[in-house]
Amino acid sequence: MKFSKSLLAVSMSAMMLFSSPVANTGLLAIQTVEAAVTKAPTLNKTSAAIYEGAAIQLSLRNAVASRISWRVSSPSILQITQKGYVKGVKAGTAYAYATYNKKTYRCKITVEANAKKIYLNKTSATLTEGDDFTLKLCNAPVSKVTFTSSNKLIATVDKSGSVWALRKGTVTITAKYNGKSYNCKVTIKPDTTPSLSFDHGSFAQNITKQIYLNNSTGSVIWTSSNPKVATISSTGLLKTLSGGNTTITAKYNGKKYTCKVDVSSKTLCVGDFFVSTYDRCIDCIDKGSTNSKNQPVGSTGRILKANKSIAVDPSVIPLGSKVWIDHKIYTADDTIKGLKGKKVAIYLGDTDSAHNKATSTKSLYTSAYIVKY
């Protein structure tokens, strides 16, 4: 009997020892679930940034995972699984949504383009004088790139990366972006290709102009397709005669080089003139100094207008002509004593200030053209 009682006591102690922790664990588990259910669900992220092809894990805390529904606002930008695994598809911004117990929680996600290598499309270039090319800093926005030239006398570059070769030499073109510099070494060779000094020109009648065939060392044969409009001498001296068009050709080493010449029928160059000024207070007007209203009149009988009327030698420039001088058109309204040959005088008016200006203005030597309307 003593053995049986002892055995019974040991058995009961063991049952108590092992049954108590199991009961406590169950109670804790119940309490933990109840506590979790009472807390408000929250996303582990409300905003995020990822690169194309990268992914992040979203989770809704304090919620039963099997009862969460996941979706995105733009499937072309984001993809998402029903476990909250979000992947970036292409650059842009979209939202990932988690719906739970009729409530929706969202995370704003920005997908950035994969970082690409920044590099110049050329790190060296060889050009001829007069050539150009465009330098590009690949994968960098042009508006954020600054271009500079180490020697603007040799080559220039504009803000878009266009490089112009000016003269023989070597220059470094630098593109700066985000604090870094990218260099291109540019070597410029002299232009040895024969070329005419101009390829198209517009002229008045009675103009003489020298045309050159650059980079030529031998004999050049010059011709004009229309000698009635303009002639060309054996040395390349152009002489315009009448309104129309002609083509000037220079033949050299078996090749032909041409330029177009347009001669206006409405402008006639009358040569280079000395241009001075005058006012009515100093110079006598040849035909009636004033009209009945005491207004100054010129030799044509027309009223003289300050800075618009000029005095001329009628044997050189006919009275009444419209004359283009130094980028302005005047009317030949007057003659004054002593003004002979290739001289003109601009009328400044009849005021004291006009007199002061007329006596202090220096003469100008420039070409004059008669303009026909």
Coordinates of C-alpha atoms in Angstrom, one line a residue:
M1 CA 0.0 0.0 0.0
K2 CA 2.8 2.4 0.8
F3 CA 4.2 1.9 -2.7
S4 CA 0.8 2.6 -4.3
K5 CA 0.3 5.9 -2.4
S6 CA 3.7 7.1 -3.3
L7 CA 3.1 6.3 -6.9
L8 CA -0.2 8.1 -6.9
A9 CA 1.4 11.2 -5.3
V10 CA 4.2 11.3 -7.9
S11 CA 1.6 10.9 -10.7
M12 CA -0.6 13.7 -9.5
S13 CA 2.5 16.0 -9.1
A14 CA 3.5 15.3 -12.6
M15 CA 0.1 16.1 -14.0
M16 CA 0.0 19.4 -12.2
L17 CA 3.5 20.2 -13.3
F18 CA 2.8 19.6 -17.0
S19 CA -0.8 20.8 -17.2
S20 CA -0.3 24.3 -15.7
P21 CA 2.1 25.8 -18.5
V22 CA -0.2 24.5 -21.3
A23 CA -3.1 26.2 -19.8
N24 CA -1.2 29.5 -19.3
T25 CA 0.1 29.4 -22.9
G26 CA -3.4 29.1 -24.3
L27 CA -4.5 32.1 -22.3
L28 CA -1.6 34.2 -23.6
A29 CA -2.4 33.3 -27.2
I30 CA -6.0 34.3 -26.8
Q31 CA -5.1 37.6 -25.2
T32 CA -2.5 38.4 -28.0
V33 CA -5.1 37.7 -30.8
E34 CA -7.6 39.9 -29.0
A35 CA -5.1 42.7 -28.5
A36 CA -4.1 42.5 -32.2
V37 CA -7.7 42.7 -33.4
T38 CA -8.3 45.8 -31.3
K39 CA -5.4 47.8 -32.8
A40 CA -6.0 49.9 -36.0
P41 CA -4.5 48.4 -39.2
T42 CA -1.6 50.5 -40.6
L43 CA 0.6 50.1 -43.7
N44 CA 4.3 49.6 -43.1
K45 CA 5.0 52.3 -45.7
T46 CA 2.9 55.3 -46.9
S47 CA 5.4 56.4 -49.5
A48 CA 8.4 54.9 -51.3
A49 CA 10.7 55.3 -54.2
I50 CA 12.1 52.4 -56.3
Y51 CA 13.9 52.0 -59.6
E52 CA 12.4 50.2 -62.6
G53 CA 12.6 46.5 -62.1
A54 CA 13.0 46.8 -58.3
A55 CA 10.5 45.7 -55.7
I56 CA 9.4 46.4 -52.1
Q57 CA 7.2 44.4 -49.7
L58 CA 4.1 46.2 -48.3
S59 CA 2.3 44.8 -45.3
L60 CA -0.8 45.9 -43.4
R61 CA -0.1 45.5 -39.7
N62 CA -2.8 44.5 -37.2
A63 CA -4.8 42.8 -40.0
V64 CA -5.4 39.2 -41.0
A65 CA -3.3 38.7 -44.1
S66 CA -5.8 36.3 -45.8
R67 CA -8.6 39.0 -45.7
I68 CA -6.5 41.8 -47.3
S69 CA -7.1 42.7 -51.0
W70 CA -4.2 44.4 -52.8
R71 CA -4.3 46.5 -56.0
V72 CA -2.5 49.4 -57.8
S73 CA -3.7 52.6 -59.5
S74 CA -1.7 52.1 -62.6
P75 CA -0.6 48.6 -63.7
S76 CA 1.6 50.1 -66.4
I77 CA 3.8 51.7 -63.6
L78 CA 3.4 49.2 -60.8
Q79 CA 2.6 45.5 -60.4
I80 CA 1.5 43.9 -57.1
T81 CA 0.7 40.4 -55.7
Q82 CA -2.0 39.5 -53.2
K83 CA 0.8 39.2 -50.6
G84 CA 1.7 42.9 -51.0
Y85 CA 4.9 42.5 -53.1
V86 CA 5.2 45.6 -55.3
K87 CA 7.4 45.8 -58.4
G88 CA 8.3 48.9 -60.5
V89 CA 7.5 48.5 -64.2
K90 CA 8.4 51.9 -65.7
A91 CA 9.2 55.4 -64.5
G92 CA 6.2 57.3 -63.0
T93 CA 4.1 57.7 -59.9
A94 CA 1.2 55.4 -58.8
Y95 CA -0.5 54.1 -55.7
A96 CA -0.6 50.7 -54.1
Y97 CA -3.9 50.0 -52.2
A98 CA -4.7 47.5 -49.4
T99 CA -8.4 47.0 -48.7
Y100 CA -9.4 45.4 -45.3
N101 CA -12.7 45.4 -43.5
K102 CA -14.1 47.8 -46.1
K103 CA -11.4 50.3 -45.5
T104 CA -8.6 51.2 -47.9
Y105 CA -5.0 52.1 -47.1
R106 CA -2.6 53.5 -49.7
C107 CA 1.1 53.9 -50.4
K108 CA 2.4 56.5 -52.9
I109 CA 5.2 54.9 -54.9
T110 CA 7.5 56.7 -57.3
V111 CA 9.3 54.6 -59.9
E112 CA 12.5 56.2 -61.2
A113 CA 14.3 55.3 -64.4
N114 CA 17.4 53.2 -64.0
A115 CA 20.5 55.3 -63.6
K116 CA 22.4 55.3 -66.9
K117 CA 26.0 56.1 -67.6
I118 CA 26.7 59.7 -68.5
Y119 CA 29.1 60.1 -71.4
L120 CA 30.0 62.3 -74.4
N121 CA 29.2 61.1 -77.8
K122 CA 32.7 62.1 -78.8
T123 CA 35.9 62.4 -76.7
S124 CA 38.0 63.6 -79.7
A125 CA 37.3 65.0 -83.1
T126 CA 39.2 66.3 -86.1
L127 CA 37.6 69.1 -88.1
T128 CA 38.5 71.5 -91.0
E129 CA 38.2 75.2 -90.6
G130 CA 34.6 76.2 -91.2
D131 CA 33.2 72.7 -90.2
D132 CA 30.8 72.1 -87.3
F133 CA 29.4 69.2 -85.3
T134 CA 27.2 68.7 -82.3
L135 CA 28.6 67.4 -79.0
K136 CA 26.1 65.5 -76.8
L137 CA 26.3 64.5 -73.2
C138 CA 24.3 61.2 -73.4
N139 CA 21.7 60.4 -70.8
A140 CA 21.9 64.0 -69.4
P141 CA 19.2 66.7 -70.0
V142 CA 20.6 69.3 -72.3
S143 CA 19.1 72.1 -70.2
K144 CA 21.2 71.0 -67.2
V145 CA 24.5 70.8 -69.2
T146 CA 26.9 73.7 -69.6
F147 CA 29.3 73.7 -72.6
T148 CA 32.5 75.7 -72.7
S149 CA 35.5 76.1 -75.1
S150 CA 39.1 76.4 -73.8
N151 CA 39.9 78.8 -76.7
K152 CA 37.1 80.7 -78.4
L153 CA 39.4 81.9 -81.1
I154 CA 39.9 78.4 -82.3
A155 CA 36.4 76.9 -81.8
T156 CA 33.2 78.0 -80.2
V157 CA 30.4 76.0 -78.7
D158 CA 26.8 77.1 -77.9
K159 CA 24.5 76.0 -75.1
S160 CA 23.1 73.1 -77.1
G161 CA 26.6 71.7 -77.8
S162 CA 27.0 72.9 -81.4
V163 CA 30.8 73.3 -82.1
W164 CA 32.1 75.6 -84.8
A165 CA 35.7 75.3 -86.1
L166 CA 37.2 78.7 -86.7
R167 CA 40.9 78.3 -87.2
K168 CA 43.8 75.9 -87.1
G169 CA 44.7 74.6 -83.6
T170 CA 43.6 72.3 -80.8
V171 CA 40.9 73.1 -78.3
T172 CA 39.1 71.3 -75.5
I173 CA 35.3 71.4 -75.3
T174 CA 34.0 70.7 -71.8
A175 CA 30.5 69.6 -70.8
K176 CA 29.7 70.1 -67.1
Y177 CA 26.8 68.2 -65.4
N178 CA 26.1 67.6 -61.8
G179 CA 29.5 68.9 -60.8
K180 CA 31.4 66.6 -63.1
S181 CA 33.3 67.6 -66.3
Y182 CA 33.5 65.6 -69.5
N183 CA 36.1 66.7 -72.1
C184 CA 36.4 66.4 -75.9
K185 CA 39.6 67.2 -77.6
V186 CA 39.1 69.0 -81.0
T187 CA 41.8 69.3 -83.5
I188 CA 41.2 71.8 -86.4
K189 CA 43.1 71.6 -89.6
P190 CA 43.4 74.4 -92.2
D191 CA 41.0 74.4 -95.1
T192 CA 42.9 73.8 -98.3
T193 CA 39.9 73.2 -100.5
P194 CA 39.4 75.9 -103.2
S195 CA 36.3 78.0 -102.6
L196 CA 35.0 81.4 -103.8
S197 CA 35.0 84.3 -101.4
F198 CA 31.2 84.3 -101.5
D199 CA 28.5 82.0 -103.0
H200 CA 25.6 84.4 -103.5
G201 CA 25.5 88.2 -103.5
S202 CA 23.0 91.0 -104.1
F203 CA 24.3 94.3 -105.5
A204 CA 23.3 97.7 -106.9
Q205 CA 24.2 98.7 -110.4
N206 CA 27.6 100.2 -111.1
I207 CA 29.3 98.2 -108.3
T208 CA 32.9 97.0 -108.6
K209 CA 33.9 94.0 -106.4
Q210 CA 36.9 91.7 -106.2
I211 CA 36.1 88.0 -106.1
Y212 CA 38.7 85.5 -104.9
L213 CA 39.2 81.8 -105.3
N214 CA 40.6 80.9 -102.0
N215 CA 43.4 78.2 -101.8
S216 CA 44.2 78.5 -105.5
T217 CA 47.8 78.8 -106.6
G218 CA 47.6 78.5 -110.4
S219 CA 45.7 80.0 -113.2
V220 CA 42.0 80.7 -112.8
I221 CA 39.6 81.3 -115.7
W222 CA 36.7 83.6 -114.9
T223 CA 33.4 83.8 -116.8
S224 CA 30.0 85.4 -116.4
S225 CA 26.8 83.7 -117.7
N226 CA 25.2 87.1 -118.5
P227 CA 27.7 89.8 -119.3
K228 CA 24.9 92.3 -119.8
V229 CA 24.1 92.1 -116.0
A230 CA 27.7 91.8 -114.8
T231 CA 31.1 91.3 -116.2
I232 CA 34.1 89.6 -114.6
S233 CA 37.8 90.3 -115.5
S234 CA 40.6 87.8 -115.9
T235 CA 41.6 88.6 -112.3
G236 CA 38.2 88.2 -110.8
L237 CA 37.1 91.8 -110.7
L238 CA 33.2 92.0 -110.8
K239 CA 31.4 94.9 -112.4
T240 CA 27.6 95.2 -112.2
L241 CA 25.9 96.9 -115.1
S242 CA 22.1 96.4 -115.1
G243 CA 19.3 94.7 -113.2
G244 CA 19.2 90.9 -113.5
N245 CA 21.0 87.7 -112.5
T246 CA 24.2 86.1 -113.6
T247 CA 26.4 83.2 -112.5
I248 CA 30.1 83.8 -112.0
T249 CA 32.3 80.7 -112.7
A250 CA 35.9 80.2 -111.7
K251 CA 37.6 77.2 -113.5
Y252 CA 40.6 75.9 -111.7
N253 CA 42.5 72.6 -112.1
G254 CA 39.7 71.1 -114.2
K255 CA 37.0 72.0 -111.6
K256 CA 34.4 74.7 -111.6
Y257 CA 33.4 76.9 -108.7
T258 CA 30.3 79.2 -109.0
C259 CA 28.5 82.0 -107.3
K260 CA 25.2 83.7 -107.9
V261 CA 25.0 87.5 -108.5
D262 CA 21.8 89.4 -108.3
V263 CA 21.8 93.0 -109.5
S264 CA 18.9 95.3 -108.5
S265 CA 17.3 97.3 -111.2
K266 CA 16.2 99.9 -108.5
T267 CA 19.5 100.8 -107.1
L268 CA 22.5 102.5 -108.8
C269 CA 25.8 103.1 -107.1
V270 CA 27.1 106.5 -107.9
G271 CA 30.4 106.1 -106.1
D272 CA 32.0 107.1 -102.9
F273 CA 31.2 110.5 -101.6
F274 CA 32.3 113.0 -99.0
V275 CA 29.2 113.6 -96.9
S276 CA 29.0 116.9 -94.8
T277 CA 26.1 118.8 -93.2
Y278 CA 24.7 122.3 -93.6
D279 CA 21.9 124.6 -92.2
R280 CA 20.1 127.6 -93.7
C281 CA 21.8 130.0 -91.4
I282 CA 25.2 129.6 -93.0
D283 CA 24.8 128.5 -96.6
C284 CA 22.7 130.4 -99.2
I285 CA 20.0 128.5 -100.9
D286 CA 20.3 129.0 -104.7
K287 CA 16.6 129.3 -105.5
G288 CA 14.5 131.1 -103.0
S289 CA 15.5 130.6 -99.4
T290 CA 12.0 130.6 -98.0
N291 CA 8.4 130.3 -99.1
S292 CA 5.5 132.5 -98.2
K293 CA 5.2 130.8 -94.8
N294 CA 8.9 131.4 -94.2
Q295 CA 9.7 127.8 -94.6
P296 CA 13.1 126.9 -96.1
V297 CA 12.9 125.6 -99.6
G298 CA 15.6 124.0 -101.8
S299 CA 16.6 124.3 -105.5
T300 CA 13.7 122.1 -106.5
G301 CA 11.2 124.4 -104.8
R302 CA 10.3 121.7 -102.3
I303 CA 10.4 122.4 -98.5
L304 CA 13.7 121.3 -97.0
K305 CA 13.3 118.7 -94.2
A306 CA 15.9 118.3 -91.5
N307 CA 17.8 115.0 -91.8
K308 CA 15.8 114.0 -94.9
S309 CA 16.9 116.5 -97.5
I310 CA 20.4 116.7 -99.1
A311 CA 22.2 119.1 -101.3
V312 CA 24.0 117.6 -104.3
D313 CA 25.8 118.4 -107.6
P314 CA 23.1 117.8 -110.2
S315 CA 25.6 116.7 -112.7
V316 CA 26.4 113.7 -110.5
I317 CA 23.1 113.1 -108.7
P318 CA 20.0 114.4 -110.4
L319 CA 17.8 116.6 -108.3
G320 CA 14.7 114.8 -106.9
S321 CA 16.6 111.5 -106.6
K322 CA 16.2 109.2 -103.6
V323 CA 19.7 108.6 -102.4
W324 CA 20.7 105.8 -100.0
I325 CA 23.6 106.9 -97.7
D326 CA 24.9 105.1 -94.7
H327 CA 21.7 103.0 -94.2
K328 CA 19.3 105.9 -94.6
I329 CA 17.4 107.3 -97.6
Y330 CA 17.5 111.0 -98.4
T331 CA 16.0 113.2 -101.1
A332 CA 18.2 115.4 -103.3
D333 CA 16.3 118.6 -102.8
D334 CA 18.9 121.3 -102.9
T335 CA 22.2 122.7 -104.3
I336 CA 24.6 124.9 -102.5
K337 CA 27.6 127.0 -103.6
G338 CA 30.9 125.2 -103.7
L339 CA 29.3 121.7 -103.6
K340 CA 30.7 120.1 -106.8
G341 CA 31.5 116.5 -107.8
K342 CA 31.2 113.6 -105.5
K343 CA 30.1 115.6 -102.5
V344 CA 26.7 115.7 -100.7
A345 CA 25.5 117.7 -97.7
I346 CA 22.8 116.7 -95.3
Y347 CA 20.4 119.5 -94.3
L348 CA 20.0 119.8 -90.5
G349 CA 17.4 122.5 -90.2
D350 CA 17.2 126.2 -89.4
T351 CA 17.6 126.2 -85.6
D352 CA 20.5 127.3 -83.4
S353 CA 21.1 123.6 -82.4
A354 CA 21.1 122.7 -86.1
H355 CA 23.7 125.4 -86.8
N356 CA 25.9 124.2 -83.9
K357 CA 25.7 120.6 -85.1
A358 CA 26.4 121.5 -88.7
T359 CA 29.6 123.4 -87.7
S360 CA 30.8 120.6 -85.5
T361 CA 30.0 117.5 -87.5
K362 CA 32.9 115.8 -89.3
S363 CA 32.6 114.7 -92.9
L364 CA 31.9 111.1 -93.8
Y365 CA 33.4 109.2 -96.7
T366 CA 31.0 106.5 -97.9
S367 CA 29.2 105.0 -100.9
A368 CA 26.0 106.6 -102.2
Y369 CA 23.2 104.9 -104.2
I370 CA 20.4 106.2 -106.2
V371 CA 17.2 104.3 -105.3
K372 CA 14.5 104.0 -108.0
Y373 CA 10.9 103.4 -107.0

